[in-house]
Coordinates of C-alpha atoms and ligand atoms in Angstrom, one line a residue:
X12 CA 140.4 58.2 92.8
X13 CA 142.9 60.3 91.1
X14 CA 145.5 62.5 91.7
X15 CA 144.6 65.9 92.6
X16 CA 147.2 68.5 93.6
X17 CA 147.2 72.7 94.2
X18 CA 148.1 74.7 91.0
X19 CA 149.7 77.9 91.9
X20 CA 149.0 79.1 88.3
X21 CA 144.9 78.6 88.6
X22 CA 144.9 78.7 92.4
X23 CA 142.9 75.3 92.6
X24 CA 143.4 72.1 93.4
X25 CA 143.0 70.5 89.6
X26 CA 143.0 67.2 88.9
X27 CA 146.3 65.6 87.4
X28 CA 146.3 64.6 83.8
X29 CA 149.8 64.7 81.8
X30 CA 150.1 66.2 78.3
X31 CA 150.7 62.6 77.0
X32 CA 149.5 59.8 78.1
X33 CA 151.5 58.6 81.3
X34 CA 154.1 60.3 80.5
X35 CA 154.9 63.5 83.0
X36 CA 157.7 66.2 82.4
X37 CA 158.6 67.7 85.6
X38 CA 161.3 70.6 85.5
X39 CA 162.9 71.7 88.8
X40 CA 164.8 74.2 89.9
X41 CA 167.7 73.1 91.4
X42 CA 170.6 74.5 93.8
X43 CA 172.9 77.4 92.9
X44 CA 176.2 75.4 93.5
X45 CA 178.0 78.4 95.3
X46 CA 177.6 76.9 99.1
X47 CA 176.3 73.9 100.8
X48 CA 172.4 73.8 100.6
X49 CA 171.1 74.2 103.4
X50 CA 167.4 72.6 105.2
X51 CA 165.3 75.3 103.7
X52 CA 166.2 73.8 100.1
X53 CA 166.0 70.5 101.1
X54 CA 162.3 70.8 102.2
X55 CA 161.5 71.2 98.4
X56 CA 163.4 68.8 97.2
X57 CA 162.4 66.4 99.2
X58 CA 158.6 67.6 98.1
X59 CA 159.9 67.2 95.4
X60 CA 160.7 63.3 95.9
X61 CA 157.7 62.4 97.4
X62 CA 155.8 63.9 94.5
X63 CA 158.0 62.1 92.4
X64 CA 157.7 58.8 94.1
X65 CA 154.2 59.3 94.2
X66 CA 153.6 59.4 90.8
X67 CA 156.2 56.4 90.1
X68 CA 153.5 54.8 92.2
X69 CA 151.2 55.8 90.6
X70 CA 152.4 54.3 86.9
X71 CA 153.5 57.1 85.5
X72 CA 156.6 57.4 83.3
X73 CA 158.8 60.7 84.4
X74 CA 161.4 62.5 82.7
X75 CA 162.4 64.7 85.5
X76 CA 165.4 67.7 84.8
X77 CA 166.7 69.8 87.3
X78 CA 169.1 72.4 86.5
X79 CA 172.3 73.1 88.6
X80 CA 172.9 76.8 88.6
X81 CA 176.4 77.0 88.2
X82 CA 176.8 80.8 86.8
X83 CA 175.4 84.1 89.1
X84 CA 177.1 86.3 91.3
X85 CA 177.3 84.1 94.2
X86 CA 179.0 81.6 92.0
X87 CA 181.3 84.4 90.5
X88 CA 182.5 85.8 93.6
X89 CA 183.0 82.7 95.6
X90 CA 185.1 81.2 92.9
X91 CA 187.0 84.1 92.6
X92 CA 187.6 84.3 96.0
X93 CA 188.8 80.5 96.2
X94 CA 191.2 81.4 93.3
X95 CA 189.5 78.2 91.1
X96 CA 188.1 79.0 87.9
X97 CA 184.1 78.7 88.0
X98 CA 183.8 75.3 87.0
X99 CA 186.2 73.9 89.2
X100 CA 185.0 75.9 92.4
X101 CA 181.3 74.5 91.9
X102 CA 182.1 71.2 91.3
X103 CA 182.8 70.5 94.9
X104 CA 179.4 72.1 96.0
X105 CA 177.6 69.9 92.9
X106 CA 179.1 66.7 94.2
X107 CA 177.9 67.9 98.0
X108 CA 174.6 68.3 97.1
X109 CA 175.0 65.1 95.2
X110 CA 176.1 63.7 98.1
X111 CA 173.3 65.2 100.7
X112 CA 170.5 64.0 98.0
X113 CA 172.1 60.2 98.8
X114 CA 171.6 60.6 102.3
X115 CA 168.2 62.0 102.0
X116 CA 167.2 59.0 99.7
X117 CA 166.0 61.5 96.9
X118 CA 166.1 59.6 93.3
X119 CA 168.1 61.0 91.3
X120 CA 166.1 63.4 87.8
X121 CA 166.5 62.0 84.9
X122 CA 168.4 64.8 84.0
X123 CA 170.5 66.5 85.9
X124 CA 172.5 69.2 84.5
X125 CA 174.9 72.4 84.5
X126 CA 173.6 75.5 83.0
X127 CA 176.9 76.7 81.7
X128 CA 176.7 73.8 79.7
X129 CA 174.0 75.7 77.9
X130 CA 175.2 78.7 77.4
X131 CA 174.7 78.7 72.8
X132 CA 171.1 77.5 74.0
X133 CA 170.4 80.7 75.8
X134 CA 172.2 83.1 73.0
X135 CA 169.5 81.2 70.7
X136 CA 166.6 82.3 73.0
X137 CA 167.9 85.8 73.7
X138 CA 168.2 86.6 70.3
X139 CA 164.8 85.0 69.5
X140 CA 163.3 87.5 72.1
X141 CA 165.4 90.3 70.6
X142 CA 164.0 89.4 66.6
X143 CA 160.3 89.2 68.1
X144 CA 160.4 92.5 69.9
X145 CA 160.5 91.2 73.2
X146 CA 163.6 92.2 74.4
X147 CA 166.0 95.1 74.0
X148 CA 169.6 96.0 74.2
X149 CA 171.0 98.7 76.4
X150 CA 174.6 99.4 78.0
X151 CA 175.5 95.9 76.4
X152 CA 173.0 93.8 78.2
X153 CA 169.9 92.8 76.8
X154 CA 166.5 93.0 79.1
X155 CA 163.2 91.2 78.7
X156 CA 160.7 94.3 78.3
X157 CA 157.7 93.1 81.1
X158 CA 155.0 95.6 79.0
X159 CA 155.4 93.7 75.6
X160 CA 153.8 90.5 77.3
X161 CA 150.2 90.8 78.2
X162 CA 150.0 87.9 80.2
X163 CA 152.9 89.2 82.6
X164 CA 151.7 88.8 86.7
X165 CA 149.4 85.5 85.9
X166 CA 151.5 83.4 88.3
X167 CA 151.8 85.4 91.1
X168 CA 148.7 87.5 90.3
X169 CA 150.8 90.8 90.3
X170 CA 148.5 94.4 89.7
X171 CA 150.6 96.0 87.1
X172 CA 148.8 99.3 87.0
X173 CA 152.3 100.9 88.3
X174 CA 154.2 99.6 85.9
X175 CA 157.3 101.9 84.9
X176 CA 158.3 101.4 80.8
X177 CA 161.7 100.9 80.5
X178 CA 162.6 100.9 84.4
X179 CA 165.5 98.3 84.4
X180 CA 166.5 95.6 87.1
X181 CA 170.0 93.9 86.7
X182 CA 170.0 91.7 89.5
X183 CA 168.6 88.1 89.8
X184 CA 166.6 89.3 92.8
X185 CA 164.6 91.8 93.8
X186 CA 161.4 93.1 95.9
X187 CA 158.2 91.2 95.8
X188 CA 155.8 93.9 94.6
X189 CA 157.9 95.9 92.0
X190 CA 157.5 94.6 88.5
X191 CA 160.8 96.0 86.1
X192 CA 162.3 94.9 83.0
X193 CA 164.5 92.0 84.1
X194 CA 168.4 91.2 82.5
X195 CA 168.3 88.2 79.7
X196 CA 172.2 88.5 79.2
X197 CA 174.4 91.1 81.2
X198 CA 177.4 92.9 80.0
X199 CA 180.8 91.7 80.3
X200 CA 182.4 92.5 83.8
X201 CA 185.9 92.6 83.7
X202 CA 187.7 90.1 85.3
X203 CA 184.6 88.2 85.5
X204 CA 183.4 85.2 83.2
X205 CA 182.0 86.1 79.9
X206 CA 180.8 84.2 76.9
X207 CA 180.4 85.4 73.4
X208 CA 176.9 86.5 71.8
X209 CA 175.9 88.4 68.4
X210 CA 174.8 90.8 71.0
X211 CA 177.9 91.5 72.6
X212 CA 180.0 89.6 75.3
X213 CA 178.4 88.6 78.8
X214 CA 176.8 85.9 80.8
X215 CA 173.3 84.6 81.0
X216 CA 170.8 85.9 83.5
X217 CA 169.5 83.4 86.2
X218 CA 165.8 83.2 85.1
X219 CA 166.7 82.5 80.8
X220 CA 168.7 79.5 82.3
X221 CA 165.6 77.9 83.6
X222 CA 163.5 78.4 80.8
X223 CA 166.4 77.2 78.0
X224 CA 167.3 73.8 80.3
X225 CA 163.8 73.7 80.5
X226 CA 162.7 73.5 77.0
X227 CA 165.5 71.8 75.5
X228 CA 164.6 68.9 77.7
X229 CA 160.9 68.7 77.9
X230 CA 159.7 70.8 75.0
X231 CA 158.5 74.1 74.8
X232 CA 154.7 72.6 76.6
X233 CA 154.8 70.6 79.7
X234 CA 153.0 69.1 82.8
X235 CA 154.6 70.3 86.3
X236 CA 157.1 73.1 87.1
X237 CA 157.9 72.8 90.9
X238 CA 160.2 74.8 93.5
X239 CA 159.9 77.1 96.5
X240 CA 157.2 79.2 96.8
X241 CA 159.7 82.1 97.0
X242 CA 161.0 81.4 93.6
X243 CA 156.8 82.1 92.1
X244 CA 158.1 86.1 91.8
X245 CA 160.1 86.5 89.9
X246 CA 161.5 83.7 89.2
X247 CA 158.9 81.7 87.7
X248 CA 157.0 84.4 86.2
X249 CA 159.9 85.8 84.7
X250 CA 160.4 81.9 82.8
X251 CA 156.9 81.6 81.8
X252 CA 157.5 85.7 79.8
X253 CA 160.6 84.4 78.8
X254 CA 158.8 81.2 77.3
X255 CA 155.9 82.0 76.0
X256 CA 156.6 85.2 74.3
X257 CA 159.3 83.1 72.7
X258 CA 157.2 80.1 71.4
X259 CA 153.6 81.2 71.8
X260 CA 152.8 77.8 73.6
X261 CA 151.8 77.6 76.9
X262 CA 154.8 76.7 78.8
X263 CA 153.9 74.7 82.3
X264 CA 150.1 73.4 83.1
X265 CA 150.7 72.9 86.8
X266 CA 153.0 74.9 89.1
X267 CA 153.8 73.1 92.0
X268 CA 155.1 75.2 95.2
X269 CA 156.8 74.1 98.5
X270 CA 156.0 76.7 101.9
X271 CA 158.6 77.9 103.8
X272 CA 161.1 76.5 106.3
X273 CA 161.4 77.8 109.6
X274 CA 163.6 76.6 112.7
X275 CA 162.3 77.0 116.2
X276 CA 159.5 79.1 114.8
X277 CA 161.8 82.1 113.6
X278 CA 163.0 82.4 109.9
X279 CA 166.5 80.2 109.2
X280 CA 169.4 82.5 109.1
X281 CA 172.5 82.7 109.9
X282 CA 173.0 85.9 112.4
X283 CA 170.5 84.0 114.3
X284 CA 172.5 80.8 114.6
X285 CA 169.8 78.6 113.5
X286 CA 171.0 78.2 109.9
X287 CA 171.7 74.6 109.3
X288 CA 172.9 72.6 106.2
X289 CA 172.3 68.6 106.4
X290 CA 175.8 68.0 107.7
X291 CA 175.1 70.4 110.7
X292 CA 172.7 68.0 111.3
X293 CA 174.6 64.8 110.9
X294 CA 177.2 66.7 113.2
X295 CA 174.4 67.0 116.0
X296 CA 173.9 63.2 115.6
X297 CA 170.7 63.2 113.9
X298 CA 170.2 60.6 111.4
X299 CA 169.6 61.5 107.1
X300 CA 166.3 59.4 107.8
X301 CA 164.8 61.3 110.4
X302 CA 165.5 64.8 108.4
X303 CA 163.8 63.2 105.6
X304 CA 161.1 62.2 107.4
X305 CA 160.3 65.4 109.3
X306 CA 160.8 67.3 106.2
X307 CA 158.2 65.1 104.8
X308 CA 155.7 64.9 107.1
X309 CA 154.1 67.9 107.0
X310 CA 152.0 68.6 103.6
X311 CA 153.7 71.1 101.1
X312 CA 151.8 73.7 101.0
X313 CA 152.1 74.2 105.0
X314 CA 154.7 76.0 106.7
X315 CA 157.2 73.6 108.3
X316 CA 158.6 74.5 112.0
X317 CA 161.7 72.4 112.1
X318 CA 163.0 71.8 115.7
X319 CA 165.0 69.3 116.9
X320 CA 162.2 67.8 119.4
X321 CA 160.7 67.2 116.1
X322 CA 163.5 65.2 114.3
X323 CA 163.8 63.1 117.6
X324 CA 160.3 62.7 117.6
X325 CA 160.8 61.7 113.6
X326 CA 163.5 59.2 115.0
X327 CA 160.7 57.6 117.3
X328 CA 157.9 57.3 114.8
X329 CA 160.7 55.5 111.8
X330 CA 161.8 53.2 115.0
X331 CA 158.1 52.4 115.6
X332 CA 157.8 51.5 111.9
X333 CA 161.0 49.1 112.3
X334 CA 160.0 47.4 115.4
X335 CA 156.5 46.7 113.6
X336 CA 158.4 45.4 110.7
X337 CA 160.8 43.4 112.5
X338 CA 157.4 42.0 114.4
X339 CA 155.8 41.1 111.1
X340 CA 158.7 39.2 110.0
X341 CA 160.3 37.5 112.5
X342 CA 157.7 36.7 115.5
X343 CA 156.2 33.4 115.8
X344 CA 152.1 33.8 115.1
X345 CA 149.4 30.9 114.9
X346 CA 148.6 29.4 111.8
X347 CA 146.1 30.5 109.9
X348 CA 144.3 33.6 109.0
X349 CA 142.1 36.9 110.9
X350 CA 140.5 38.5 107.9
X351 CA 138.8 41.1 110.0
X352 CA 142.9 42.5 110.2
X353 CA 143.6 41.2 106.3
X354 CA 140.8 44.1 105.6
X355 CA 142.4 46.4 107.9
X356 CA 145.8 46.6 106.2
X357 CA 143.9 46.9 103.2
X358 CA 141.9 49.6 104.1
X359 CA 145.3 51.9 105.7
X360 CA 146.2 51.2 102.4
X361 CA 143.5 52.7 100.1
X362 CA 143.9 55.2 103.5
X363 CA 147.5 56.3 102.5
X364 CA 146.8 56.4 99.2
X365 CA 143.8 58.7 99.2
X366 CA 145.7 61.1 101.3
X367 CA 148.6 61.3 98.6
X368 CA 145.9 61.5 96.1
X369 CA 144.3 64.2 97.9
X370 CA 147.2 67.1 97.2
X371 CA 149.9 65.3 98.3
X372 CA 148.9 65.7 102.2
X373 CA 151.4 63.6 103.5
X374 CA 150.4 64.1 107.2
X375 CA 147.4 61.6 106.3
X376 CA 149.4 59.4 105.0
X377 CA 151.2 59.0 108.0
X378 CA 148.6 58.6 110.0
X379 CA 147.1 56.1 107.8
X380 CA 149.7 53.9 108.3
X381 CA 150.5 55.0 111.9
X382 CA 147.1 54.0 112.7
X383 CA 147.7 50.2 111.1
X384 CA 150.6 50.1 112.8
X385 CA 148.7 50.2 116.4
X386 CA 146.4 48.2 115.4
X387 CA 148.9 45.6 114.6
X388 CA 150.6 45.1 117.3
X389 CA 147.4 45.6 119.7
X390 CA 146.4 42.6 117.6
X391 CA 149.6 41.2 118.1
X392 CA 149.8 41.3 121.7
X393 CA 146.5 40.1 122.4
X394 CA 147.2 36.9 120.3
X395 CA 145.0 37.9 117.9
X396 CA 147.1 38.1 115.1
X397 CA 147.8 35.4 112.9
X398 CA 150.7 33.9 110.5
X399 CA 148.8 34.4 107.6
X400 CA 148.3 38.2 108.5
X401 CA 151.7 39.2 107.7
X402 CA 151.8 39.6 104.3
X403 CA 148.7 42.2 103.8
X404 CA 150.4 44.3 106.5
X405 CA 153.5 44.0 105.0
X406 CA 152.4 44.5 101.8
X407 CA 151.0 47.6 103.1
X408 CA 154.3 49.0 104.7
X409 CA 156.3 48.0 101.6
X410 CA 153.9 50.4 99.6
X411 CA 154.0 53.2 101.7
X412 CA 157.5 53.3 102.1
X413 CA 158.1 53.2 98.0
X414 CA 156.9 57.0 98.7
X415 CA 158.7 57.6 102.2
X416 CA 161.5 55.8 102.0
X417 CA 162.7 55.5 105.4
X418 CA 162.3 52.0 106.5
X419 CA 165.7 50.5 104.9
X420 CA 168.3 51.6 107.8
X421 CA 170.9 52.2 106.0
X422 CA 171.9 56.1 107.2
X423 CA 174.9 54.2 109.5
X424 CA 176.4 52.5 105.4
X425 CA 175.8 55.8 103.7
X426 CA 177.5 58.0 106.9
X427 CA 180.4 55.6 106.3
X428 CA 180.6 55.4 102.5
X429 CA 180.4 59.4 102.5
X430 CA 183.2 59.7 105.3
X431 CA 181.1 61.4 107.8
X432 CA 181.7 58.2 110.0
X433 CA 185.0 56.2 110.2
X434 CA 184.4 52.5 109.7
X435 CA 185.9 49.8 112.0
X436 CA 185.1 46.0 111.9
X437 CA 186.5 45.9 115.7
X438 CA 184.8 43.0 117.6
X439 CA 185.0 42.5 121.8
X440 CA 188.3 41.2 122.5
X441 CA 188.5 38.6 125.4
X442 CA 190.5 41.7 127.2
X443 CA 188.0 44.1 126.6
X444 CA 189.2 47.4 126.8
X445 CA 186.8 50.2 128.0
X446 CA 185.7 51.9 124.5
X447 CA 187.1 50.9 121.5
X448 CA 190.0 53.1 120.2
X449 CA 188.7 53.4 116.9
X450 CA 185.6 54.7 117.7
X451 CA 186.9 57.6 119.8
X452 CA 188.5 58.4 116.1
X453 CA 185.3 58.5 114.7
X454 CA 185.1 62.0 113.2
X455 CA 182.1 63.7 111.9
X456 CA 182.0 65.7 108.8
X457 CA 182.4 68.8 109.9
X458 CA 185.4 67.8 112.2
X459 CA 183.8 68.3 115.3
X460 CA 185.0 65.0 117.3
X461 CA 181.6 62.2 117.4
X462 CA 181.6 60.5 120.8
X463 CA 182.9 56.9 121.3
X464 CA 179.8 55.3 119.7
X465 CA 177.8 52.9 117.7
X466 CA 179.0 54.5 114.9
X467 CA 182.4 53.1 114.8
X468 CA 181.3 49.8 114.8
X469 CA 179.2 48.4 111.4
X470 CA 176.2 46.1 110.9
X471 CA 178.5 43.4 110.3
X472 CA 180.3 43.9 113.5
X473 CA 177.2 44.4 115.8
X474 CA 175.6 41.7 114.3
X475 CA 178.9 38.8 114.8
X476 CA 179.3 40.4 118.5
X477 CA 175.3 39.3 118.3
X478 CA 175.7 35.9 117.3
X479 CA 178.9 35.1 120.0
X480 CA 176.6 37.0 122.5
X481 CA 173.8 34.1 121.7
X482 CA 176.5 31.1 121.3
X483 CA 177.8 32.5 125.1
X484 CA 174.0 32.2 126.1
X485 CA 173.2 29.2 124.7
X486 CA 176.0 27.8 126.8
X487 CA 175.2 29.3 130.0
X488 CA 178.5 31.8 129.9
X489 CA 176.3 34.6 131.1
X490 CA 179.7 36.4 132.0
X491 CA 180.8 36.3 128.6
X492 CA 176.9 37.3 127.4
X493 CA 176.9 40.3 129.5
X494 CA 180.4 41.3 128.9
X495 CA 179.5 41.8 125.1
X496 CA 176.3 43.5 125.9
X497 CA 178.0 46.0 128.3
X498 CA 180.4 46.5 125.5
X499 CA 177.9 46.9 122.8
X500 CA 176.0 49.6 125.2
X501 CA 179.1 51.5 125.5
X502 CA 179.3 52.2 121.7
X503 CA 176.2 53.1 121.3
X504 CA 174.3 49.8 120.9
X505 CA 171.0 49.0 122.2
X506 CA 169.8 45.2 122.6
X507 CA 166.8 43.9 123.0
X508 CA 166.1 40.3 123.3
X509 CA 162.5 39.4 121.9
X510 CA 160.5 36.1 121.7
X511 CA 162.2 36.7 117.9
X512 CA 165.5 36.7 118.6
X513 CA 168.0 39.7 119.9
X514 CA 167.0 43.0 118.3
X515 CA 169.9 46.2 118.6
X516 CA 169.6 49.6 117.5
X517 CA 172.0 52.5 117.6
X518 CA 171.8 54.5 120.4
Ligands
ZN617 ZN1 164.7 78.0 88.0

C-alpha cells in the first residue's frame, strides 16, 4: 500500500509520489523566535516529526528546511525592549526552541535556518516581482498586487469577487475573509532595523521570507509545504503569489496542515490562564515523552483537546509500552516457538503501518500496537508465550517506535543535561537521612521549587541503590533491603520486583 495523505491545495487525499524519485523536499514554517513557543506550535511540529519519521520509514531520502523567523514586529519590539540588538535578543529564544525540540525528540531539518540571513535573497525576489509587474512601490514599501495573479484564493479557496484594486495591508496578519495587496518590503522605521534595497531602505515582509528560504533550498518546484492550518490564509497563499508569479512553476504539490490546539476544550490563551509553553509543562511534572505522545496521538487533521488527564493518561499508555518491553526482554519463556503469536506481531505491524499510510491517522497506529501489546501479555500470562516469540514482537515495537519515539526513557538525562533538573549521584548512606538534601535543591526551569524526588537522583544512582538492595536480599538483610526501598520511595522511586528481576520507575 502506499502513502496517501490530505492535500489542502486539491482538498483530497492524493496519493504521495515525490518530484524525484525518493527524494522529498519538505519546507516548514518554523517559530518566530520572539517568545518561547508554546503547545499550540508544538502540535505541528511534532506532526511534523511523525510525517517526517514516517517517510524515513518509509525509504525516502528528505531534505527538510525550516525557517526561523527572526525579523517581524514581535521580534522588533521585544528586542528593543530587552535593549539587545535583534540578533542577539532571538538567539536565546532559537536555542529554547532548540532546546524544547530535544526534549520532544523531534529530528532535527536538514536545514535549519535564520531569515535575516537572507535578506540579498529576498531584495532579488522583490525586485523580480517589481520588473514582472507584479508588485508596486508606494510610501517606500513595495506590495504584492493580489489582482495581477489569476490563480490568487486556490489554497484557501477564497471568492474574490470583492476584491478592492489597490487596497493595501501592511501588516503580517490580518482577517480571514478580506483579500488586500499584502507588503513585500516595508519602509524604513526609524529606530527600527533596516537593510538596504534598490528600492529604498526597509525590512522584509514575513510571507517573502518563506518563499525566498524556500526556494533557495529546495528549488523553485517541490513535494510538501506543511504548517498550521491557520497559517493556509494568508500565509501560504500569499507564498505560493509570491512564487509562482515570480518563476512561473508550480511552487508546492502537497500542502500539508495541522488542526488546532485547544486546552480544556477552550482556545489556549493567556487571559484565560491556560496558555502553556513545554516548560510550563515540565514545571507541572509532566514528562517531554508524554507531551509528545499526546500531541501525537490524535491524527492531524483533528482538533486536539489537550488536558492534563490526557497527558497522565499518555504517561500510562508509554509505561504500558515499557513494561511490555521490559517483559519481552527480560522474562524467562519456554523454548521454542507459537507461530499463531509470530503472525500476530506481524499482522499489528502491517496494522500500524496501514494506519500511517492511510493519512497519517496516527490514532490507528496506536491502537494497532496497543492491541499487540494485550495480546502479548494475555499470552504471556497464560504461559502461552514462548522464547522464540520475542523477536517478532519486538521487532514490531522497535518499528513503531522509529515513528513515535517514546520508548527510550530518557526525559529524566535530557531534564538534567538541559538544567531543568539538578543532578546528584547521592546513594543511601548507612545513616539515612530522611530525603536527600540535594534533591530538595532540585529546581525546575521555571524556578518554581520541584519536590524532594526521583528527580535528584540519576539512572546510575537508582540502579547501584538496586543492585546493594538485591546483594542485602540475597543475604537475608531484609532491614537493609527495605531501608533502601523506603528510601528510593521517598524520592520518587517506584520498585517492582518481577520473576525478571527488580523493575523501578519514577514516581
Ligand atoms: Zn512560512
Amino acid at each position: 500500500m502506499s502513502f496517501r495523505i490530505y492535500n489542502t491545495l486539491t482538498r483530497e487525499v492524493d496519493e504521495f509520489k515525490p518530484l524525484a524519485g525518493n527524494q522529498v523536499g519538505i519546507y516548514t514554517c518554523g517559530p518566530t523566535v520572539y517568545d518561547y513557543a508554546h503547545i499550540g506550535n508544538y502540535r505541528t511540529f511534532v506532526f511534523q516529526d511523525i510525517l517526517r519519521r514516517f517517510l524515513e520509514y518509509r525509504g525516502y531520502e528528505l531534505r527538510q528546511v525550516m525557517n526561523l523567523t527572526d525579523v517581524d514586529d514581535n521580534t522588533i519590539r521585544n528586542s528593543t525592549a530587552a535593549g539587545l540588538s535583534l540578533r542577539e535578543y532571538t538567539q536565546k529564544f532559537i536555542r529554547e526552541f532548540e532546546v524544547d525540540c530535544e526534549l520532544l525528540n523531534l529530528e532535527k531539518p536538514e536545514v535549519r535556518i535564520r531569515a535575516t540571513d537572507h535578506i540579498d535573497d529576498m531584495v532579488k525576489l522583490v525586485q523580480v516581482l517589481l520588473d514582472k509587474g507584479y508588485a508596486y512601490s508606494a510610501d517606500g514599501s513595495v506590495y504584492f498586487r493580489v489582482g495581477a495573479f489569476k490563480d490568487y484564493g486556490k489554497l484557501a479557496n477564497l471568492d474574490l469577487s470583492g476584491i478592492r484594486a489597490g487596497a493595501r495591508v501592511d501588516t503580517d496578519k490580518y482577517d480571514k475573509t478580506d483579500v488586500r495587496d499584502f507588503v513585500l518590503w516595508k519602509a524604513a522605521k526609524p529606530d527600527e532595523p533596516f537593510w538596504e534595497a534598490p528600492f529604498g531602505p526597509g525590512r522584509p515582509g514575513w510571507h517573502i521570507e518563506c518563499s525566498v528560504m524556500a526556494m533557495k533550498y529546495l528549488g523553485p518546484s517541490f513535494d510538501i509545504h506543511s504548517g498550521g492550518a491557520d497559517l493556509i490564509f494568508p500565509h501560504h497563499e500569499n507564498e505560493i503569489a509570491q512564487s509562482e508569479a515570480a518563476t512561473g512553476k508550480p511552487f508546492v504539490r502537497y500542502w500539508l496542515h495541522a488542526e488546532h490546539l485547544i486546552v480544556n476544550g477552550e482556545k489556549m490563551s493567556k487571559s484565560l490562564g491556560n496558555f502553556y509553553t513545554l516548560r510550563d509543562l515540565i514545571g507541572e511534572g509532566f514528562r517531554p515523552t508524554a507531551i509528545r505522545y499526546l500531541l501525537a496521538a490524535v491524527p492531524f487533521r483533528k482538533p486536539l483537546n489537550f488536558t492534563f488527564d490526557g497527558l497522565h493518561q499518555a504517561q500510562h499508555s508509554i509505561e504500558r509500552l515499557r513494561n511490555f518491553r521490559y517483559r519481552l526482554t527480560k522474562e524467562k519463556f519456554p523454548a521454542g516457538e507459537n507461530p499463531a503469536l509470530q503472525v500476530r506481531a506481524e499482522s499489528a505491524r502491517q496494522a500500524f503501518e496501514a494506519g500511517l499510510d492511510d493519512n497519517l491517522n496516527t490514532a490507528e497506529a496506536l491502537a494497532a500496537v496497543f492491541d499487540s501489546v494485550r495480546d502479548g501479555n494475555t499470552a504471556m500470562d497464560r504461559g502461552e508465550f514462548r522464547d522464540g516469540d520475542r523477536g517478532a514482537f519486538l521487532d514490531t515495537l522497535t518499528r513503531w517506535d522509529r515513528i513515535f519515539a517514546v520508548l527510550e526513557d530518557t526525559d529524566h538525562a535530557k531534564l538534567v543535561e538541559y538544567g531543568f533538573i539538578k543532578p546528584s549521584a547521592a546513594t543511601v548512606p548507612d545513616s539515612m537521612p530522611d530525603a536527600s538534601k540535594d534533591a530538595v535543591a532540585a529546581k525546575l526551569g521555571n524556578g518554581s521549587p520541584a519536590e524532594a524526588g526521583a528527580d535528584s537522583l540519576t539512572d546510575e544512582a537508582i540502579e547501584r541503590q538496586i543492585a546493594e538492595r538485591d546483594a542485602a536480599r540475597r543475604r537475608s538483610d531484609y532491614a537493609r533491603s527495605d531501608q533502601i526501598r523506603d528510601h528510593l520511595l521517598k524520592a520518587g522511586v517506584l520498585l517492582e520486583d518481577t520473576k525478571a528481576g527488580t523493575r523501578w520507575k519514577r514516581k
